[in-house]
Amino acid sequence: MSARDLIEGEALLDDEEDDGSFDEETGEPSKRANGVNGHLDDSSEEEEDDDDEDAARAVREGFIVDEDEEPEERDRRRRERKKRRREEREEEEADLDEEDLDLIGEANPDFERRAPSEPKLKRLKRGYKEDRDSRRSRGVDDIFDSDDEEDAPHEYDDRRAARVEPRGLADEFVDFIEDDVFEDDDRDQRLDDLEVARPTKRGLAGAEFTEAAGLDEAALEDMRMAFGDGNEYDWALELQDEQDEHDADPDKGLELKDVFEPSQLAEKMLTEEDNQIRYTDEPERFQLARQQYKHIVLTDEQFKEEALWISNLMLPKKRLEQDLREPFQKSIAKVLEFMITDEYEVPFIFQHRKDYLIHAAKVAVTPDPYSQNAPQYVVSAEKLLNQSDLWDIFEMDLKFRALIDKRAALQRTYDNLQSILNLQDSVFEEMLPAAVTMEELQDVQDYLHFQHSSQLKDLALISEAETSGTQRRPGSTKSLFERIRNGKVYGLVRAFGISADSFAQNALKEGRRQYTEDPSQRPDDMADSEAILDPPDYSSGSQALRAAKAMFAEELTMSPKMRKVMRQAYYMNGVVDCFRTDKGLRKIDEQHPYYEFKYLRNQQLSDIARQPELYLRMLKAEDEGLVEVKVRLQGYDTFKKRLYTDFESDNFSEVADAWNRERREVLDLALLKLDKIMARGVKENMKNECENHVAKACREEFSKKLDQAPYKPKGMILGTIPRVLALSNGTGMTGRDAICWAWVEEDGRVLENGKFSDLSVGDPDRGIDDGPDVAAFVELVQRRKPDVLGVSGFSVETRKLYKQIDEIVERKDLRGAEYEDEDGNDTSDKLEVVIVNDEVARLYQTSDRANVEHPGLPPLTKYCVALAKYLQNPMKEYASLGRDIASISFDPSQQLVPQEKILKHLETAMVDMVNLCGVDVNEAVSDTYTANLLPYVCGLGPRKASQLLKAINLNGGVVSTRAELVGDPEEGKLPAVGPRVWNNCASFLYIEFDSSEPSSDYLDNTRVHPEDYDLGRKMAADALELDEEDIKAEVDENGPGAIVRKLIKDDAQEKVNDLILEEYAEQLEKNFNQRKRATLETIRAELQQPYEELRRNFALLSTEEIFTMFTGETRDSLCEGMIVPVSIKRITDDHIDAKLDCGIDGIVPEMELTDRMDVSAKQIYSLHQTVQAKIQYMNRKALSVTLSLREDALRRPYRKEVDRMSDEWDDREEQRDKDMLQEKNDVSGRTQRVIKHPLFRSFNAAQAEEYLGSQARGDVVIRPSSKGLDHLAVTWKVSDNIYQHIDVLELDKDNEFSVGKTLKIGGKYTYSDLDELIVNHVKAMARKVDEMMLHEKFQNGSKADTERWLTTYTEANPKRSVYAFCINPKYPGYFFLCFKAGQHAQLQNWPVKVIPHAFELQRNPYPDMRALCNGFKLLFTNMQSGKRR
């Protein structure tokens, strides 16, 4: 007997074998050629019989099918066969494992058995007993039993369904139970028990579980609340199921989401949502904007309501005449119809439905008796809506949809309350339809949830029971106000004699006045009655009365009408106050930008509307914790007294007086709550309005930048692309920055670039030659013949380059390309040198896009390329920036507005201008710069634009007609866009007319929409005076566009000017109800000049713009009267040349050098010295300033003039704060701070001196300051036992504990960080101290010792004068200059102050000891000369 005969089918497989013994897709047992259920054949036998076995298996399992079998079924069977073969090969190659050898040993006594291994922990698996029985009955003899095989797939399907079925609590942890291996019978019994215990449905529902657990419904609900209902991990099970499905089909093709991260797909717009937008035939911007309102379909009534709603919002801003208000409302209704019903975008409506935006009226005129043909009337046209208004309507439509959505949700809730709980509420029914803002809807919602909170909870329980099939207990906890409403105390609330809604109606002055009725009892007596007392909660009358007043106050607070009263009062009489915080007290000093509103009070809402940027800055300061912005009701007491009269009863009695007192207390309590709610809402609404105002200002500024055509070469028509030579010297630093240049052709190609080093122009009269590169520059210009020279850069030095080039052009007579003048003669003009706006070029030079387009060019040359392209087409350059457009500053307050809001408004400006200019669709296919414009085309967006280009490329890469864009099955053209999108974009995508191409249509090259082609052809036929027969013959021979083609061929376009378009328009309106007057004008203009350039001429930069571009300064940051640091560059007897930090040149005239007449400028100042100077006059065009160094001028600080009313600034608090700060400065104290710097120590002054005692001279300690968190103290060792303490003011701090980004010392010296301060201030002074103390004139002793030495010296040398320096220990950083002018002269001393990089004597700085000594002698000599005079 062989070992094979001893292997019984009942041997139970372990878990791993169990998993592998069934096919994962079909559930059939895998046929093992090697293992427990098969012959012990080796792999060589398998190789020989492989084909035969495959064929036999195919016959058995039905893999041989006829041709009628479905392809999907065939593919599935093929995958099964491949997987089964792979598993069989793996098993054949495997050796017998240890457990197989044990089985053989048990059956064969001669087989040597091994020692039993330790029990293994096994994971119990789910499975059906029938499945285990069928597997246990299988042995070698019946492994190929066909009946079993046929049943197996069905059994497996059942098992698989059971496995993925949701699990209940009973088996939630079954897969996590681990146990020892059981005997076969015990294992079977245990698994059977588990099968019986496993529920068939997910969750805890079902009577079986309740009965088995012995729990009632209430206990079961408590258990659900504590432990959940078993559905918490459904998401994980679903993910596992998805993974199982993916594993079951390994041949399934990869998708993008299988390869890329979701964030990457979202960035590239390749998610499922993006594809849905891409392929849906609806304008992309509409889809994105209306995404959350897809489910909303407006009824006719809602449509009319929306038109009226938008009209009421827009009318106050439009300020139209009374007779134009009705046409205005009709115009808005029509625009909404175009947007919602027809799905037309703003550019389409503005371009092709312009007649509906204009109100035209016939005005009768006095008949002319001398002319019978004189017109009897004239047409008066008033423009009702502009393009910006259309975008506002689009935004308001979205807001109205949100309004309708919320209103519908509230109505559904109320309907459910009505139908299920039979509830009626007249206040809700009245106020819901009247709510016209989100605030008012929120008021109604708050009212509903307050008034019917318990009913809403019951409704939620009923809804949950219907959804999940479970019955939950009603909540036992109720709010305070619910308990009052359902208790006896509410009778006391009714006793107030008027409801909250009736009182609010009185306050609104709506309808008849509602009178307040007084009860017969006093409030306290009624509260003590048994009808009101409700123990144990309200066992005393005072408790009941307090609860009743709180309840009534809450009802007033929640009343929608009462909130409407307060809101109206706030918007009419609200004011804004700004209060500084404790942090802002010290941080906002007079030089701080927030000082403008530190003590601002009583700002009317109308004032805020005129200064939106001021309010946004106030809110930013509030976010930083520096101020608190409060909105309050002006005349609050008067307003409250007026409400008292509407609330109180008119009766005269002791009882009425008592009730009126209680009513006033209730109203006071309610107003306190309402005041907070209204102030918060008004404050937020004002913020939103101010942000919108700034965003619209950015849009208008961007529109101006976009509304400029390419630079127009002289003699060319507007819109001609120029050839440009652009140059820049970067920062203009001599010896470091070369002059880079780039030559750019009309088509944008960069054909040549290079560098110049010196373009200075010589002076023949003085024998000065031109710079070495002037000749090369002239040769370049004469060879390339540019139309314009563009110059720009990063500093004031660029203006010098501009002057140099302009002078070269003038002297060398460099001219542009020739053109034909009005007389027909060829002529040319001198080249124009233009300073180019470089805001796009600065972003481009270091961008990835520049590196891809011009990888070999240096950044400054790329900068020149961008300058040239800006001259060629500013709009394309702005479009190429994408989201980086927000980096450009369009408004000083732009950073106070969320970037997304700014981008949205900027996009509308770009959409308007791109559609005004149109896009050559064939050029967009080949040119990326033109393709950047496609997302802004009407109807398109980034997704649809990419799809458009893709479809065009698949169609051959060329578009012949506009009609091709929607596809042409006969020509095999795929649709690039859907019909609705095509309707939007067709007229804005033009195709150049080719007279040699029969299919080319002239109108495809115009702004005329295909829907109006018949009108254009009719006008062309009338202009050519063709009759119907001629038209038919021409069309039959040459197609529909033949008439227009003939008009162009005959060069007869001007004949269309003879047509009377008014008659055309009247006929169209009469016969077809179409208003086309403006459209007819467009067709006439386009027939004469297709897609004429409608943008304005290229805008040259103004003086102010050039000043800001080169200096980075504005009128607010640099103006007359300001005191600024300047660096001295040249000193003469009558003036000083200086330079400001921004690069501007300054001059100090003789009268402004000093207020001392006894010294010269050379004695006081030195080269490269930095001094404070006051700006007397600014020449922004020449980039120069006139300065003053006089002490009397510097003592008058600059203060910005602000025009305020007397009650708008709190002078008293300002003075109190100044006095308080002065007092605090006199009191020592220090706030603990920790700064990450190696020199920082948390010392006071004494500790710092003690620490530095053992350190070297010049060593430093940075420590906290007693002056507050916006100050630091720097202590440094001047000499032994002499230490100087420097106060450092910190500005531009991120938070109160960080170091300021700007550090100031004494109001004169400014540094950007602590390291710069240490090096350029402290160490610079320490070097001067060392220089002083190492000088031969320095005495180490005290002042007395020095004076004794001077006396001794003069006694030994009676005719000589002598001087010496010694340190001043009382004032660290100062030295004594002691001198004695002869033996009998008096001892004198002057103080010498050490300042960074210099010594100061008599307010005159000297750079070194030699200059100091010479300066002292000169000053002394002048003093003596003055005395003699």
Short mmCIF file of C-alpha atoms in Angstrom, two decimals, residues 104-358:
data_model
loop_
_atom_site.label_atom_id
_atom_site.label_comp_id
_atom_site.label_asym_id
_atom_site.label_seq_id
_atom_site.Cartn_x
_atom_site.Cartn_y
_atom_site.Cartn_z
CA ILE A 104 1.90 10.51 5.91
CA GLY A 105 3.62 9.35 9.08
CA GLU A 106 0.31 8.78 10.86
CA ALA A 107 -0.95 6.58 8.05
CA ASN A 108 2.34 4.68 7.60
CA PRO A 109 3.77 3.11 10.79
CA ASP A 110 7.11 2.60 9.07
CA PHE A 111 7.43 6.31 8.53
CA GLU A 112 9.58 7.98 11.14
CA ARG A 113 7.50 10.62 12.96
CA ARG A 114 8.91 13.90 14.12
CA ALA A 115 8.42 15.50 17.49
CA PRO A 116 5.15 17.40 17.73
CA SER A 117 5.51 21.14 17.38
CA GLU A 118 4.03 23.75 19.66
CA PRO A 119 0.37 24.57 19.02
CA LYS A 120 -0.14 27.45 16.67
CA LEU A 121 -2.63 30.23 17.26
CA LYS A 122 -5.20 30.15 14.50
CA ARG A 123 -7.57 32.87 13.32
CA LEU A 124 -11.13 31.60 13.05
CA LYS A 125 -12.54 32.08 9.57
CA ARG A 126 -16.14 32.51 8.50
CA GLY A 127 -17.60 29.81 6.32
CA TYR A 128 -20.66 27.61 5.94
CA LYS A 129 -20.89 24.11 7.26
CA GLU A 130 -22.07 22.82 3.89
CA ASP A 131 -18.94 24.18 2.31
CA ARG A 132 -16.73 22.49 4.87
CA ASP A 133 -18.58 19.20 4.48
CA SER A 134 -18.17 19.27 0.72
CA ARG A 135 -14.47 19.90 1.05
CA ARG A 136 -14.06 17.22 3.70
CA SER A 137 -15.69 14.59 1.45
CA ARG A 138 -13.33 15.20 -1.40
CA GLY A 139 -10.42 12.85 -1.90
CA VAL A 140 -8.15 11.72 -4.68
CA ASP A 141 -10.82 9.64 -6.35
CA ASP A 142 -13.54 12.28 -6.59
CA ILE A 143 -11.50 15.42 -7.12
CA PHE A 144 -12.70 15.76 -10.70
CA ASP A 145 -16.34 15.16 -9.90
CA SER A 146 -18.20 17.38 -12.36
CA ASP A 147 -21.36 17.73 -10.29
CA ASP A 148 -19.43 19.17 -7.43
CA GLU A 149 -17.63 21.50 -9.75
CA GLU A 150 -20.84 22.83 -11.17
CA ASP A 151 -22.20 23.51 -7.71
CA ALA A 152 -19.04 25.08 -6.40
CA PRO A 153 -19.33 28.48 -8.04
CA HIS A 154 -22.82 28.95 -6.63
CA GLU A 155 -21.68 27.93 -3.20
CA TYR A 156 -18.80 30.35 -3.39
CA ASP A 157 -21.02 33.17 -4.56
CA ASP A 158 -23.21 32.56 -1.53
CA ARG A 159 -20.18 32.54 0.73
CA ARG A 160 -18.85 35.72 -0.84
CA ALA A 161 -22.17 37.45 -0.43
CA ALA A 162 -22.24 36.39 3.18
CA ARG A 163 -18.70 37.63 3.71
CA VAL A 164 -19.35 41.13 2.47
CA GLU A 165 -22.77 41.34 4.14
CA PRO A 166 -22.77 43.97 6.91
CA ARG A 167 -22.07 42.55 10.31
CA GLY A 168 -23.93 43.05 13.55
CA LEU A 169 -22.70 43.36 17.09
CA ALA A 170 -22.61 39.61 17.64
CA ASP A 171 -19.82 39.04 15.10
CA GLU A 172 -18.13 42.44 15.16
CA PHE A 173 -15.03 41.07 16.89
CA VAL A 174 -15.14 37.53 15.50
CA ASP A 175 -12.19 38.04 13.16
CA PHE A 176 -10.03 39.25 16.03
CA ILE A 177 -10.49 36.12 18.22
CA GLU A 178 -7.40 33.99 18.33
CA ASP A 179 -7.30 30.57 19.94
CA ASP A 180 -5.42 27.32 19.98
CA VAL A 181 -6.01 24.65 17.37
CA PHE A 182 -9.04 22.54 18.24
CA GLU A 183 -9.72 18.94 17.52
CA ASP A 184 -11.75 18.35 14.39
CA ASP A 185 -15.07 17.73 16.13
CA ASP A 186 -14.61 20.62 18.54
CA ARG A 187 -13.62 22.90 15.70
CA ASP A 188 -16.70 21.96 13.69
CA GLN A 189 -19.00 22.46 16.65
CA ARG A 190 -17.45 25.83 17.45
CA LEU A 191 -17.78 27.06 13.88
CA ASP A 192 -21.38 25.83 13.74
CA ASP A 193 -22.16 27.82 16.87
CA LEU A 194 -20.58 30.89 15.38
CA GLU A 195 -22.63 30.46 12.22
CA VAL A 196 -25.85 30.28 14.20
CA ALA A 197 -24.88 33.38 16.19
CA ARG A 198 -24.02 35.46 13.12
CA PRO A 199 -26.88 37.82 12.17
CA THR A 200 -27.67 38.41 8.56
CA LYS A 201 -27.99 42.22 8.73
CA ARG A 202 -25.58 44.90 9.74
CA GLY A 203 -26.34 46.92 12.86
CA LEU A 204 -28.21 46.22 16.04
CA ALA A 205 -31.74 46.19 14.65
CA GLY A 206 -33.92 43.12 14.88
CA ALA A 207 -35.92 41.27 17.47
CA GLU A 208 -33.53 38.31 17.42
CA PHE A 209 -30.71 40.31 18.98
CA THR A 210 -32.99 41.97 21.51
CA GLU A 211 -34.39 38.66 22.66
CA ALA A 212 -31.02 36.95 22.67
CA ALA A 213 -29.45 39.72 24.70
CA GLY A 214 -32.35 39.97 27.10
CA LEU A 215 -32.55 43.75 26.64
CA ASP A 216 -35.56 45.94 26.22
CA GLU A 217 -35.70 48.73 23.63
CA ALA A 218 -34.69 51.41 26.12
CA ALA A 219 -31.62 49.50 27.26
CA LEU A 220 -30.75 48.77 23.67
CA GLU A 221 -30.96 52.47 22.85
CA ASP A 222 -28.63 53.28 25.75
CA MET A 223 -26.19 50.71 24.48
CA ARG A 224 -26.32 52.23 21.02
CA MET A 225 -25.54 55.65 22.40
CA ALA A 226 -22.59 54.27 24.35
CA PHE A 227 -21.10 51.81 21.88
CA GLY A 228 -22.54 52.74 18.49
CA ASP A 229 -24.72 50.64 16.22
CA GLY A 230 -22.03 48.62 14.47
CA ASN A 231 -21.87 50.80 11.36
CA GLU A 232 -18.89 52.90 12.37
CA TYR A 233 -16.44 50.99 10.20
CA ASP A 234 -18.59 50.53 7.12
CA TRP A 235 -16.24 52.75 5.19
CA ALA A 236 -13.34 50.39 5.87
CA LEU A 237 -15.37 47.37 4.79
CA GLU A 238 -16.37 49.15 1.59
CA LEU A 239 -12.74 49.96 0.84
CA GLN A 240 -11.88 46.31 1.42
CA ASP A 241 -14.64 45.25 -0.94
CA GLU A 242 -13.30 47.62 -3.59
CA GLN A 243 -9.85 46.17 -3.11
CA ASP A 244 -11.24 42.64 -3.42
CA GLU A 245 -12.96 43.56 -6.66
CA HIS A 246 -9.72 45.03 -7.97
CA ASP A 247 -7.77 41.90 -6.96
CA ALA A 248 -10.38 39.69 -8.59
CA ASP A 249 -9.77 41.41 -11.92
CA PRO A 250 -5.99 41.91 -12.23
CA ASP A 251 -6.22 42.54 -15.97
CA LYS A 252 -8.29 45.67 -15.43
CA GLY A 253 -6.59 48.70 -17.02
CA LEU A 254 -4.89 51.30 -14.88
CA GLU A 255 -6.65 54.60 -14.29
CA LEU A 256 -5.11 57.94 -13.46
CA LYS A 257 -6.29 57.67 -9.88
CA ASP A 258 -4.33 54.42 -9.55
CA VAL A 259 -1.08 56.20 -10.46
CA PHE A 260 -1.34 59.79 -9.18
CA GLU A 261 -2.17 61.28 -5.83
CA PRO A 262 -5.58 63.00 -5.58
CA SER A 263 -3.86 66.34 -5.01
CA GLN A 264 -1.89 65.91 -8.23
CA LEU A 265 -5.03 65.07 -10.19
CA ALA A 266 -6.82 68.07 -8.71
CA GLU A 267 -3.90 70.34 -9.61
CA LYS A 268 -3.95 69.11 -13.21
CA MET A 269 -7.77 69.18 -13.31
CA LEU A 270 -8.03 65.46 -14.07
CA THR A 271 -10.41 64.28 -11.36
CA GLU A 272 -13.81 62.77 -12.08
CA GLU A 273 -15.42 66.09 -11.18
CA ASP A 274 -13.14 67.90 -13.63
CA ASN A 275 -14.04 65.46 -16.40
CA GLN A 276 -17.72 65.93 -15.69
CA ILE A 277 -17.29 69.70 -16.05
CA ARG A 278 -15.19 69.17 -19.17
CA TYR A 279 -17.82 67.08 -20.97
CA THR A 280 -21.03 68.75 -19.75
CA ASP A 281 -22.46 71.08 -22.37
CA GLU A 282 -22.71 74.10 -20.11
CA PRO A 283 -20.36 77.08 -19.70
CA GLU A 284 -17.58 76.10 -17.33
CA ARG A 285 -17.83 79.19 -15.17
CA PHE A 286 -21.55 78.55 -14.75
CA GLN A 287 -20.90 74.97 -13.66
CA LEU A 288 -18.30 75.97 -11.09
CA ALA A 289 -20.34 78.82 -9.67
CA ARG A 290 -23.63 76.89 -9.52
CA GLN A 291 -22.15 73.63 -8.31
CA GLN A 292 -23.88 73.68 -4.95
CA TYR A 293 -27.17 74.87 -6.46
CA LYS A 294 -27.60 72.24 -9.17
CA HIS A 295 -30.76 70.92 -7.55
CA ILE A 296 -32.48 74.30 -7.62
CA VAL A 297 -34.93 74.90 -10.47
CA LEU A 298 -36.61 78.29 -10.27
CA THR A 299 -40.33 78.51 -10.86
CA ASP A 300 -41.87 81.34 -12.87
CA GLU A 301 -42.90 83.10 -9.67
CA GLN A 302 -39.41 82.78 -8.22
CA PHE A 303 -37.97 84.05 -11.46
CA LYS A 304 -40.07 87.21 -11.23
CA GLU A 305 -39.19 87.53 -7.58
CA GLU A 306 -35.48 87.31 -8.38
CA ALA A 307 -35.70 90.05 -11.01
CA LEU A 308 -37.43 92.35 -8.55
CA TRP A 309 -35.03 91.38 -5.76
CA ILE A 310 -31.94 92.21 -7.84
CA SER A 311 -33.51 95.43 -9.14
CA ASN A 312 -34.16 96.65 -5.59
CA LEU A 313 -30.55 95.94 -4.65
CA MET A 314 -29.04 97.68 -7.67
CA LEU A 315 -31.32 100.69 -8.05
CA PRO A 316 -29.91 102.73 -5.15
CA LYS A 317 -26.44 102.58 -6.69
CA LYS A 318 -27.57 103.33 -10.25
CA ARG A 319 -29.43 106.55 -9.37
CA LEU A 320 -31.68 106.37 -12.42
CA GLU A 321 -34.50 108.73 -13.25
CA GLN A 322 -37.96 107.66 -12.14
CA ASP A 323 -39.12 106.94 -15.71
CA LEU A 324 -36.18 104.55 -16.24
CA ARG A 325 -36.87 102.33 -13.24
CA GLU A 326 -39.41 100.10 -14.96
CA PRO A 327 -37.21 99.59 -18.07
CA PHE A 328 -34.35 98.87 -15.69
CA GLN A 329 -36.30 96.08 -13.99
CA LYS A 330 -37.31 94.64 -17.36
CA SER A 331 -33.71 94.73 -18.50
CA ILE A 332 -32.60 92.78 -15.43
CA ALA A 333 -35.36 90.22 -15.97
CA LYS A 334 -34.21 89.76 -19.55
CA VAL A 335 -30.58 89.36 -18.50
CA LEU A 336 -31.61 86.70 -15.99
CA GLU A 337 -33.52 84.91 -18.73
CA PHE A 338 -30.39 84.91 -20.91
CA MET A 339 -28.23 83.63 -18.06
CA ILE A 340 -30.55 81.00 -16.60
CA THR A 341 -32.75 79.81 -19.45
CA ASP A 342 -30.42 80.28 -22.41
CA GLU A 343 -27.20 79.81 -20.37
CA TYR A 344 -25.44 82.75 -22.00
CA GLU A 345 -22.35 84.13 -20.27
CA VAL A 346 -21.77 87.82 -19.58
CA PRO A 347 -19.61 88.55 -22.68
CA PHE A 348 -22.22 87.03 -25.00
CA ILE A 349 -25.02 89.07 -23.45
CA PHE A 350 -22.97 92.25 -23.59
CA GLN A 351 -21.91 91.68 -27.19
CA HIS A 352 -24.96 90.08 -28.81
CA ARG A 353 -27.87 91.16 -26.60
CA LYS A 354 -26.76 94.74 -26.11
CA ASP A 355 -30.13 96.11 -27.23
CA TYR A 356 -31.71 94.73 -24.07
CA LEU A 357 -29.24 96.70 -21.95
CA ILE A 358 -30.26 99.98 -23.54
#
